[in-house]
Short mmCIF file of C-alpha atoms in Angstrom, two decimals:
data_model
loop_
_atom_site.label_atom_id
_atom_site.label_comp_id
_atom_site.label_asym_id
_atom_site.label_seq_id
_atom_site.Cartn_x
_atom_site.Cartn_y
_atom_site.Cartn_z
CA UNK A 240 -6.79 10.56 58.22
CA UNK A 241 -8.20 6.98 59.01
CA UNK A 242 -4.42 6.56 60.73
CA UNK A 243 -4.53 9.74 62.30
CA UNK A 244 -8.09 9.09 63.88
CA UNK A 245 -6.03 5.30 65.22
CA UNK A 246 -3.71 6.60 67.00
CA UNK A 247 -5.58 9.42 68.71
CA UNK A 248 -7.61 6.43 69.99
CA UNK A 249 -5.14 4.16 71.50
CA UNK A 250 -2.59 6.71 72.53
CA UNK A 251 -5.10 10.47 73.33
CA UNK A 252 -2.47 12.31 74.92
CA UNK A 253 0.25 11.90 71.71
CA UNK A 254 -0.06 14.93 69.15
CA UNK A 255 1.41 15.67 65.90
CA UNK A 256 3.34 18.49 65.79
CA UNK A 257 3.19 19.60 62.29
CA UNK A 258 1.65 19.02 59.15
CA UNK A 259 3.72 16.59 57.56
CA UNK A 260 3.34 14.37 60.53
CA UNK A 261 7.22 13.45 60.99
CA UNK A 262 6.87 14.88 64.82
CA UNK A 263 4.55 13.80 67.82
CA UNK A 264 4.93 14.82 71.05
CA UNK A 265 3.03 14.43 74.49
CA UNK A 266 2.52 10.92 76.64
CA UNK A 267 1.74 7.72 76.85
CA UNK A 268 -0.23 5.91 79.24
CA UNK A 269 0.20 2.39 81.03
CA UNK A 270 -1.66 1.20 84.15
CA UNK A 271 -2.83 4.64 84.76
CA UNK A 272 0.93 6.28 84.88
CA UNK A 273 1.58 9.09 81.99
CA UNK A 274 4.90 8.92 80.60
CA UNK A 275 6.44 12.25 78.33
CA UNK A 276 7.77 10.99 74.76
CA UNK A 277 8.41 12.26 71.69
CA UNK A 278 8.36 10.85 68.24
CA UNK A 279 10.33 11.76 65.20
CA UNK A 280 10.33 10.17 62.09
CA UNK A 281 12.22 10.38 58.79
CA UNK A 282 10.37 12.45 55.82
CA UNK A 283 9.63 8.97 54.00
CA UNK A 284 7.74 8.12 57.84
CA UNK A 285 9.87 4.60 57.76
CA UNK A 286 9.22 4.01 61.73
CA UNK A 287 12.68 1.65 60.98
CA UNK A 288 14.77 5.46 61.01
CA UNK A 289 12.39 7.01 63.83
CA UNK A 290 14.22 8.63 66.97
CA UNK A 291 12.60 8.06 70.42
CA UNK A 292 12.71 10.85 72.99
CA UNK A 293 11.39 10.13 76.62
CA UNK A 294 11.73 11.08 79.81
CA UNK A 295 14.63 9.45 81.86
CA UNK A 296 11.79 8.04 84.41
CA UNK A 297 10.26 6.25 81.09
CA UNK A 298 13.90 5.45 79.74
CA UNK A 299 14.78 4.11 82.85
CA UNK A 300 11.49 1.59 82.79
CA UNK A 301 12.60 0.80 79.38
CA UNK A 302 16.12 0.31 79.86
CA UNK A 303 16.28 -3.76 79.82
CA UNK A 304 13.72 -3.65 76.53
CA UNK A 305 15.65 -1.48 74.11
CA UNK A 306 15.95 -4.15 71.91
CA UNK A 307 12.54 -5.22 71.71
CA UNK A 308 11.43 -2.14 70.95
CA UNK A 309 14.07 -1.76 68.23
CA UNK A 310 13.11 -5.00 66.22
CA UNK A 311 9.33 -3.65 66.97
CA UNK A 312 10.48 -0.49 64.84
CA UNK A 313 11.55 -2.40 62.60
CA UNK A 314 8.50 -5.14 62.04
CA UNK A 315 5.49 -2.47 62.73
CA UNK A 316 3.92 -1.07 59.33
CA UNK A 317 2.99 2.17 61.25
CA UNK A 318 3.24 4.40 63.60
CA UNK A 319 -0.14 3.18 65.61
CA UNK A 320 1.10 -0.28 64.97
CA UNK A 321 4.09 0.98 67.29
CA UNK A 322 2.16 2.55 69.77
CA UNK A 323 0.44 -0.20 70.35
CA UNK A 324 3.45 -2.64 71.13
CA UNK A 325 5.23 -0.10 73.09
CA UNK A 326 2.29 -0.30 75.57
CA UNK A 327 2.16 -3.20 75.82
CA UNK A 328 5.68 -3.99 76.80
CA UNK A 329 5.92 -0.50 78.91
CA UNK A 330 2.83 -2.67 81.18
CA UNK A 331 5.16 -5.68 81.11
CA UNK A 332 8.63 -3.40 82.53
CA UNK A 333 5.88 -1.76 84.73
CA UNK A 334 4.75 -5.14 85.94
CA UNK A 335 8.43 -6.66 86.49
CA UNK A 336 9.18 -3.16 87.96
CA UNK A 337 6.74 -3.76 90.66
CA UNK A 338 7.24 -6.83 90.93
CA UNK A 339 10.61 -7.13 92.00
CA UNK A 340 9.59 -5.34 95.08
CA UNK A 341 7.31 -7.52 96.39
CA UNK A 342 9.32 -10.10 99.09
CA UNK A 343 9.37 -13.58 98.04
CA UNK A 344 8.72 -16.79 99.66
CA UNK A 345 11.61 -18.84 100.38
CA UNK A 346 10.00 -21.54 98.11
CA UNK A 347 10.62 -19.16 95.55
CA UNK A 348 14.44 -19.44 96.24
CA UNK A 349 14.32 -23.26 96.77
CA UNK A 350 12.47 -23.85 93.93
CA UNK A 351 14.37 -21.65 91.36
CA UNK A 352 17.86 -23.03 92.53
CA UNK A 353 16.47 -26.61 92.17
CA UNK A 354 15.82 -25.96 89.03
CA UNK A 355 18.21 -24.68 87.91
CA UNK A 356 20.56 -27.35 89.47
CA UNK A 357 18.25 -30.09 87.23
CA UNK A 358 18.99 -27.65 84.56
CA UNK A 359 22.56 -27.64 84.92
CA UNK A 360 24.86 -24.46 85.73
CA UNK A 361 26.75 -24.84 81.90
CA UNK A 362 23.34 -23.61 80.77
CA UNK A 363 23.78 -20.69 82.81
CA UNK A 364 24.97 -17.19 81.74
CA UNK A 365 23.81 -14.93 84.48
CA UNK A 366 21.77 -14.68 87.33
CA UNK A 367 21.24 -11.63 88.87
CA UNK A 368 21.69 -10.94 92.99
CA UNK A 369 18.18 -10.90 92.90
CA UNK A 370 17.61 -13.89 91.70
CA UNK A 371 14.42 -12.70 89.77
CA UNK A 372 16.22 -12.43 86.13
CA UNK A 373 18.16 -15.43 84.51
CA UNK A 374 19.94 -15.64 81.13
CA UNK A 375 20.16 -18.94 80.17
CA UNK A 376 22.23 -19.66 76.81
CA UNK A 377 22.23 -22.29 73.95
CA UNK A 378 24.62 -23.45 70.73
CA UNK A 379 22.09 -24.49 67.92
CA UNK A 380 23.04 -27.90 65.88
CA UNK A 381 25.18 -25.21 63.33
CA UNK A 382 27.60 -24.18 66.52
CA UNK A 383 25.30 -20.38 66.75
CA UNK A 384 25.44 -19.18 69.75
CA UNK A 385 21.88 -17.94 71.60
CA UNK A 386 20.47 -16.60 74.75
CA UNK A 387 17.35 -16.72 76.50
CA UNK A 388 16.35 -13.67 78.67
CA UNK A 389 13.88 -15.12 81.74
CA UNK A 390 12.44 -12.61 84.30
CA UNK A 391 10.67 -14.60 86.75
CA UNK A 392 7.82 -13.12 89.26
CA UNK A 393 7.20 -13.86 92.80
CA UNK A 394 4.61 -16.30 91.83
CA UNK A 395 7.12 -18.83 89.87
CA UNK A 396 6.24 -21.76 89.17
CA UNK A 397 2.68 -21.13 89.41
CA UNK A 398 3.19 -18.32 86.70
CA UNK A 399 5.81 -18.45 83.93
CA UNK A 400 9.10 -16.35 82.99
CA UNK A 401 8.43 -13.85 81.17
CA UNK A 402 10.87 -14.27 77.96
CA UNK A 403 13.13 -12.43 76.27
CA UNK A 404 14.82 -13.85 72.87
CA UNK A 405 16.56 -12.41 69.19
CA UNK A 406 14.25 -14.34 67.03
CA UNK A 407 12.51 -12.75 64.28
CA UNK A 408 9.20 -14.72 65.15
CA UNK A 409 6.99 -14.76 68.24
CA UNK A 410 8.37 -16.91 70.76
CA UNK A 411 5.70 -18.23 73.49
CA UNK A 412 6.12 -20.39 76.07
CA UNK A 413 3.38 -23.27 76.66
CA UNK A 414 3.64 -23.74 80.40
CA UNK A 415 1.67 -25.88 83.68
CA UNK A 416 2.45 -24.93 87.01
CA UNK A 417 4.71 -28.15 87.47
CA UNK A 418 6.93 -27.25 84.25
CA UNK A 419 10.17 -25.93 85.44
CA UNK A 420 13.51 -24.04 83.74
CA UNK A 421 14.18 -27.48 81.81
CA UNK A 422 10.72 -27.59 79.92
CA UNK A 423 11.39 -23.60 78.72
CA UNK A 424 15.01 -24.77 77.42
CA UNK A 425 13.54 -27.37 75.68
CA UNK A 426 11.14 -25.07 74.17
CA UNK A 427 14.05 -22.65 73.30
CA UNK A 428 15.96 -25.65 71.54
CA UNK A 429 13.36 -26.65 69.27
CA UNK A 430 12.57 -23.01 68.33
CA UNK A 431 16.34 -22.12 67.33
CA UNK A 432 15.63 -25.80 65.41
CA UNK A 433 12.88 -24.47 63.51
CA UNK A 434 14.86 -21.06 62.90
CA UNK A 435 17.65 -22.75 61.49
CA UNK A 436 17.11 -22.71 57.53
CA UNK A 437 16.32 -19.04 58.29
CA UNK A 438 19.78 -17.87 60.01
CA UNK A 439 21.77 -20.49 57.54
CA UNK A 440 20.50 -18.81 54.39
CA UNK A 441 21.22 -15.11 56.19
CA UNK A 442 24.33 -15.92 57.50
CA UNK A 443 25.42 -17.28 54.20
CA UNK A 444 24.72 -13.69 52.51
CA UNK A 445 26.84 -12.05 55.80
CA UNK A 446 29.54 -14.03 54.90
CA UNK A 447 29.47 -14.28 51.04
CA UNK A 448 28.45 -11.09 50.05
CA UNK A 449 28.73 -7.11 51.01
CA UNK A 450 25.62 -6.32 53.34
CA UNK A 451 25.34 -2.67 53.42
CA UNK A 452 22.17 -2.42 56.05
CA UNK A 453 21.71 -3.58 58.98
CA UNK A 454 25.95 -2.93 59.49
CA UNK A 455 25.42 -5.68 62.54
CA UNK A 456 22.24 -7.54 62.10
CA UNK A 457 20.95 -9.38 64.90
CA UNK A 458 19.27 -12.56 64.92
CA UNK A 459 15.84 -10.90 64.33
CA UNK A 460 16.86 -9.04 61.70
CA UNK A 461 14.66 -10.43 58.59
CA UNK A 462 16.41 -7.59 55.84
CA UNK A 463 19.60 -7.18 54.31
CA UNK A 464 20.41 -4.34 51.70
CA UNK A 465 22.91 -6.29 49.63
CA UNK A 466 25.39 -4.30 47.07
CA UNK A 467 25.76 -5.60 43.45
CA UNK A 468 27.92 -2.82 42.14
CA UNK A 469 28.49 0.80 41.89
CA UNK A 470 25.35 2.75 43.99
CA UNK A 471 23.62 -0.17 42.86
CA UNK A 472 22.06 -2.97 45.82
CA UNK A 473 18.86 -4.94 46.46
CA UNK A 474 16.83 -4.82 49.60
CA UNK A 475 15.68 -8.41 50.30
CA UNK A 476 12.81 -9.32 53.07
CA UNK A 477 13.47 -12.67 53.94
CA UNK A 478 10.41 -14.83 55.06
CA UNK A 479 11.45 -16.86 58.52
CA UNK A 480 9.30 -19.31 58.38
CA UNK A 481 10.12 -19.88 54.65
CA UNK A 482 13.35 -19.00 54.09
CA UNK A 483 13.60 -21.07 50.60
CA UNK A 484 11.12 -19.30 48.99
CA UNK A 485 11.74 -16.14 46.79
CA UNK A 486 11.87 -12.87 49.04
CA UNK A 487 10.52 -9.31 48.95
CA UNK A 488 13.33 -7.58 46.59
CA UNK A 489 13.07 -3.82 46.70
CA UNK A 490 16.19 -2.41 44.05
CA UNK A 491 18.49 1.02 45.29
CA UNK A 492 20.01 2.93 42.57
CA UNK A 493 20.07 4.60 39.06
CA UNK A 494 16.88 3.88 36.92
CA UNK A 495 19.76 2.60 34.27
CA UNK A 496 21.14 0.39 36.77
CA UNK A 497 18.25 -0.74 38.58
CA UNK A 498 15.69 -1.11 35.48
CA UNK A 499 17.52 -4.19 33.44
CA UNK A 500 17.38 -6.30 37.42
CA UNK A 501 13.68 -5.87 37.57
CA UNK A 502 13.43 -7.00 34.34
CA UNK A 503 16.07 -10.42 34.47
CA UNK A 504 13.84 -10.62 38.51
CA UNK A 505 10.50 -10.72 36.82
CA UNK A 506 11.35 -13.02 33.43
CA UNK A 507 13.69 -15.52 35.63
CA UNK A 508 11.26 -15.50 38.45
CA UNK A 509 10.21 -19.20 37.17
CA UNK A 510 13.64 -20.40 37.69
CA UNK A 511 13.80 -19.59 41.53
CA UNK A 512 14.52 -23.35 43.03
CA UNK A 513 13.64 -23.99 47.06
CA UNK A 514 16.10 -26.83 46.93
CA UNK A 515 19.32 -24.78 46.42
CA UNK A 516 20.43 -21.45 48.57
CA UNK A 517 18.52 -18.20 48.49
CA UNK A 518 21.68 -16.54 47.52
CA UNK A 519 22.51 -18.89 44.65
CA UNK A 520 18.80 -18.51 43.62
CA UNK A 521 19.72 -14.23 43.71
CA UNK A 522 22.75 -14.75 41.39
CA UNK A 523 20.77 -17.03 38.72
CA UNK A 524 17.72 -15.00 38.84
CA UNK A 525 19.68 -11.67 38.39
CA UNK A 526 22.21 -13.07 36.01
CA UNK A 527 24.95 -11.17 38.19
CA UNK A 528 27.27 -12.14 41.09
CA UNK A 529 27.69 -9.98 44.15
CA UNK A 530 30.75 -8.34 45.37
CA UNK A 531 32.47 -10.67 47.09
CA UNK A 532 34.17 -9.65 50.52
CA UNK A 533 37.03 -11.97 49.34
CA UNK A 534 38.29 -9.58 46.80
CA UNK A 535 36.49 -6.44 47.06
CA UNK A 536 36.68 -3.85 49.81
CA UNK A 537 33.22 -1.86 50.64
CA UNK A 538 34.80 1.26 50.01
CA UNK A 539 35.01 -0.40 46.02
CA UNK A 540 31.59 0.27 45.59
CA UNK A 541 30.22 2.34 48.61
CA UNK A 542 30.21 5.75 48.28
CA UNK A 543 29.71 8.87 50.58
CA UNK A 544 26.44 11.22 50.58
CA UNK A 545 27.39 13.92 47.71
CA UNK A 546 25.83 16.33 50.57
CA UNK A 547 26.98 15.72 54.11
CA UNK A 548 30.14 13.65 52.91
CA UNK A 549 29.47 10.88 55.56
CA UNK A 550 28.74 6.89 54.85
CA UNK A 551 26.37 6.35 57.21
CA UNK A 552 23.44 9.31 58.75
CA UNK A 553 21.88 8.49 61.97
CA UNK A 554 22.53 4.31 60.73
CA UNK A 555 21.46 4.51 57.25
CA UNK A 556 23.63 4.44 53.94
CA UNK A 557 23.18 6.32 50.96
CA UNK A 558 20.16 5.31 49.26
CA UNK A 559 19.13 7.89 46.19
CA UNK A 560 20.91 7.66 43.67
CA UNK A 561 21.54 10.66 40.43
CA UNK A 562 19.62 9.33 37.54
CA UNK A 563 22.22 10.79 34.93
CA UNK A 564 24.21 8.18 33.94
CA UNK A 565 27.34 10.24 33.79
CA UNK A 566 26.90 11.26 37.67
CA UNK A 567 25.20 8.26 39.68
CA UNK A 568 26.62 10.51 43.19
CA UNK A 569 24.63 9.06 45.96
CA UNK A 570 22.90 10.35 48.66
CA UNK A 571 20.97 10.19 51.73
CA UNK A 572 17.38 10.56 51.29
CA UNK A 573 17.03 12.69 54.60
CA UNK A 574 20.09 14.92 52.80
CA UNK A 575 18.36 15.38 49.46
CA UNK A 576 14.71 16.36 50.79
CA UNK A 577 16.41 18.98 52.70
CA UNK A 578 18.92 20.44 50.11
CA UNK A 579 15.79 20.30 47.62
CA UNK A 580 13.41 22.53 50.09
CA UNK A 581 16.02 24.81 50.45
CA UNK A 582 16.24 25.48 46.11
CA UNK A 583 14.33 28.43 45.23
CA UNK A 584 13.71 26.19 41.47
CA UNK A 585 12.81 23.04 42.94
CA UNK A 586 8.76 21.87 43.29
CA UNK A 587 6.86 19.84 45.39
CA UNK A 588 3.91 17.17 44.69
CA UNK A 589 2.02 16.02 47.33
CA UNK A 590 5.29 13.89 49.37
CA UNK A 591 7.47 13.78 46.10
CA UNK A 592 9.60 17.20 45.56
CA UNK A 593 11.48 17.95 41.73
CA UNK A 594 14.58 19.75 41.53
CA UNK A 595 18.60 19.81 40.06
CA UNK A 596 21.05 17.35 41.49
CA UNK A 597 23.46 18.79 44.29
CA UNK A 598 26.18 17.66 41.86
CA UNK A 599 25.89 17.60 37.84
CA UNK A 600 22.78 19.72 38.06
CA UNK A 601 20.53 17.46 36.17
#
């Protein structure tokens, strides 16, 4: 209720539209402009699986921040959380929007290209006709490659670029009316720096092991949903600022299967060493070694949905699992809910609903 009351504050005109609150529907508001939108999340409400419907006016407006908001889907804890953050960056895109109307000086011009000559053109990916949005790119000291998204306003370099970057922290700029292009790409250096444990300990689970979610993580992208065998994987949350240290492990799979991990997670839990890799800590903590991608395909231990017969459902894999050690089928959880409401034997309580697996009837 306390959520519901939340987000009919900050966004008025945005209504549920049913009881289980898994719609909304109606508008948002930024700098006194009303936008149409519609909200619909999964039956387990994990914003990560929502779908965004809005008008083409608002998807236009949106178009160049698609990614932003994705990763915000993914970080927010809730729906009002969401809101929030779309707002504010729908006042940014309004802002830019505008403000690549207004005419610029033609100190703008000289200064920008000056810069940018100081900078030096290699740094350069694009530059629009406009010369009001830059992409500027960078190899960190392990050879990964990065870009740096700047949309600069008619008051540059009085005011600063407004930036756009894959990192799965905040990045802000600390800028003085005399910085220029070279004190940002300085900035942007010693950020992928300080990101580098973080990307070197998640890049060597992309390479070593079989990541079944995100199927192409971005640089942002703090989870992976790693298999260890049969319908069985770990969900891992993966702290960037402290990449060393034991993450948030959330277990997929058959009670059977998934029980004895918890157990060799919680008793080894002493063991986990900062000094070696976060995937050499998984393996010693869990007593197990993960699929490798050298000898194992995915389809070795990835199976279909028992109910819609597809690997992945609007980007997600299978993740419920039959109980019944003689049947572990998999399935989506979207897939389940809905076969289960349609059984005339199965019961509900409160969000959890009871009923006979789609395949050994258990």
């Amino acid at each position: 209720m306390a959520g519901a009351r939340a987000l009919l504050r900050h966004c008025p005109l945005l209504l549920p539209q049913d009881r289980h609150g898994t719609a909304y529907e109606g508008f948002v508001t930024a700098q006194g402009r009303d936008f149409h939108i519609r909200i619909l999340l999964p039956v387990d409400l994990q914003l990560k699986n929502a779908r965004i419907e809005c008008s083409w006016r608002l998807k236009k407006i949106l178009h160049g921040y698609r990614h932003i908001l994705k990763q915000r889907l993914h970080s927010c804890p809730d729906l009002v959380s969401f809101m929030v953050e779309l707002k504010t960056v729908l006042e940014i895109a309004l802002k830019n929007t505008q403000d690549l109307r207004i005419p610029r000086p033609p100190e703008y011009y000289s200064c920008l290209v000056r810069d940018l000559e100081i900078l030096g053109w290699n740094k350069v990916a694009y530059v629009d006709t406009g010369l009001t949005i830059v992409k500027l790119k960078a190899e960190d000291s392990c050879g990964r490659q990065h870009l740096i998204t700047l949309k600069l306003n008619a008051k540059y370099p009085i005011e600063p670029p407004d930036c756009l970057v894959d990192f799965p922290v905040p990045f802000a700029v600390s800028w003085m009316p005399q910085n220029s292009l070279i004190d940002i790409y300085n900035q942007f250096l010693a950020a992928l720096e300080s990101l580098k444990e973080f990307w070197d300990a998640l890049d060597e689970i992309d390479g070593k092991t079989w990541v079944l979610e995100p199927e192409n993580p971005t640089r942002s992208a703090t989870t992976r949903r790693i298999a260890i065998g049969n319908n069985v994987s770990v969900n891992i949350e993966v702290d960037p600022r402290h990449p060393n240290m034991l993450p948030e492990c959330y277990f997929l799979g058959a009670d059977h299967a998934v029980n004895p991990l918890r157990t060799k997670l919680n008793n080894n839990m002493h063991l986990w060493d900062p000094e070696i890799s976060l995937l050499q800590n998984l393996r010693e903590l869990l007593e197990t070694d993960f699929p490798s991608r050298a000898t194992l395909e995915k389809s070795d231990f990835a199976k279909d949905c028992g109910i819609c017969y597809a690997y992945r459902l609007e980007g997600s894999a299978p993740d419920q699992v039959c109980d019944d050690p003689r049947c572990g089928q998999p399935f989506h959880q979207a897939c389940l809910y809905e076969w289960l409401q349609g059984l005339p034997t199965s019961r509900q309580s409160f969000n959890v609903i009871f009923g006979e697996c789609p395949y050994c009837n258990k």
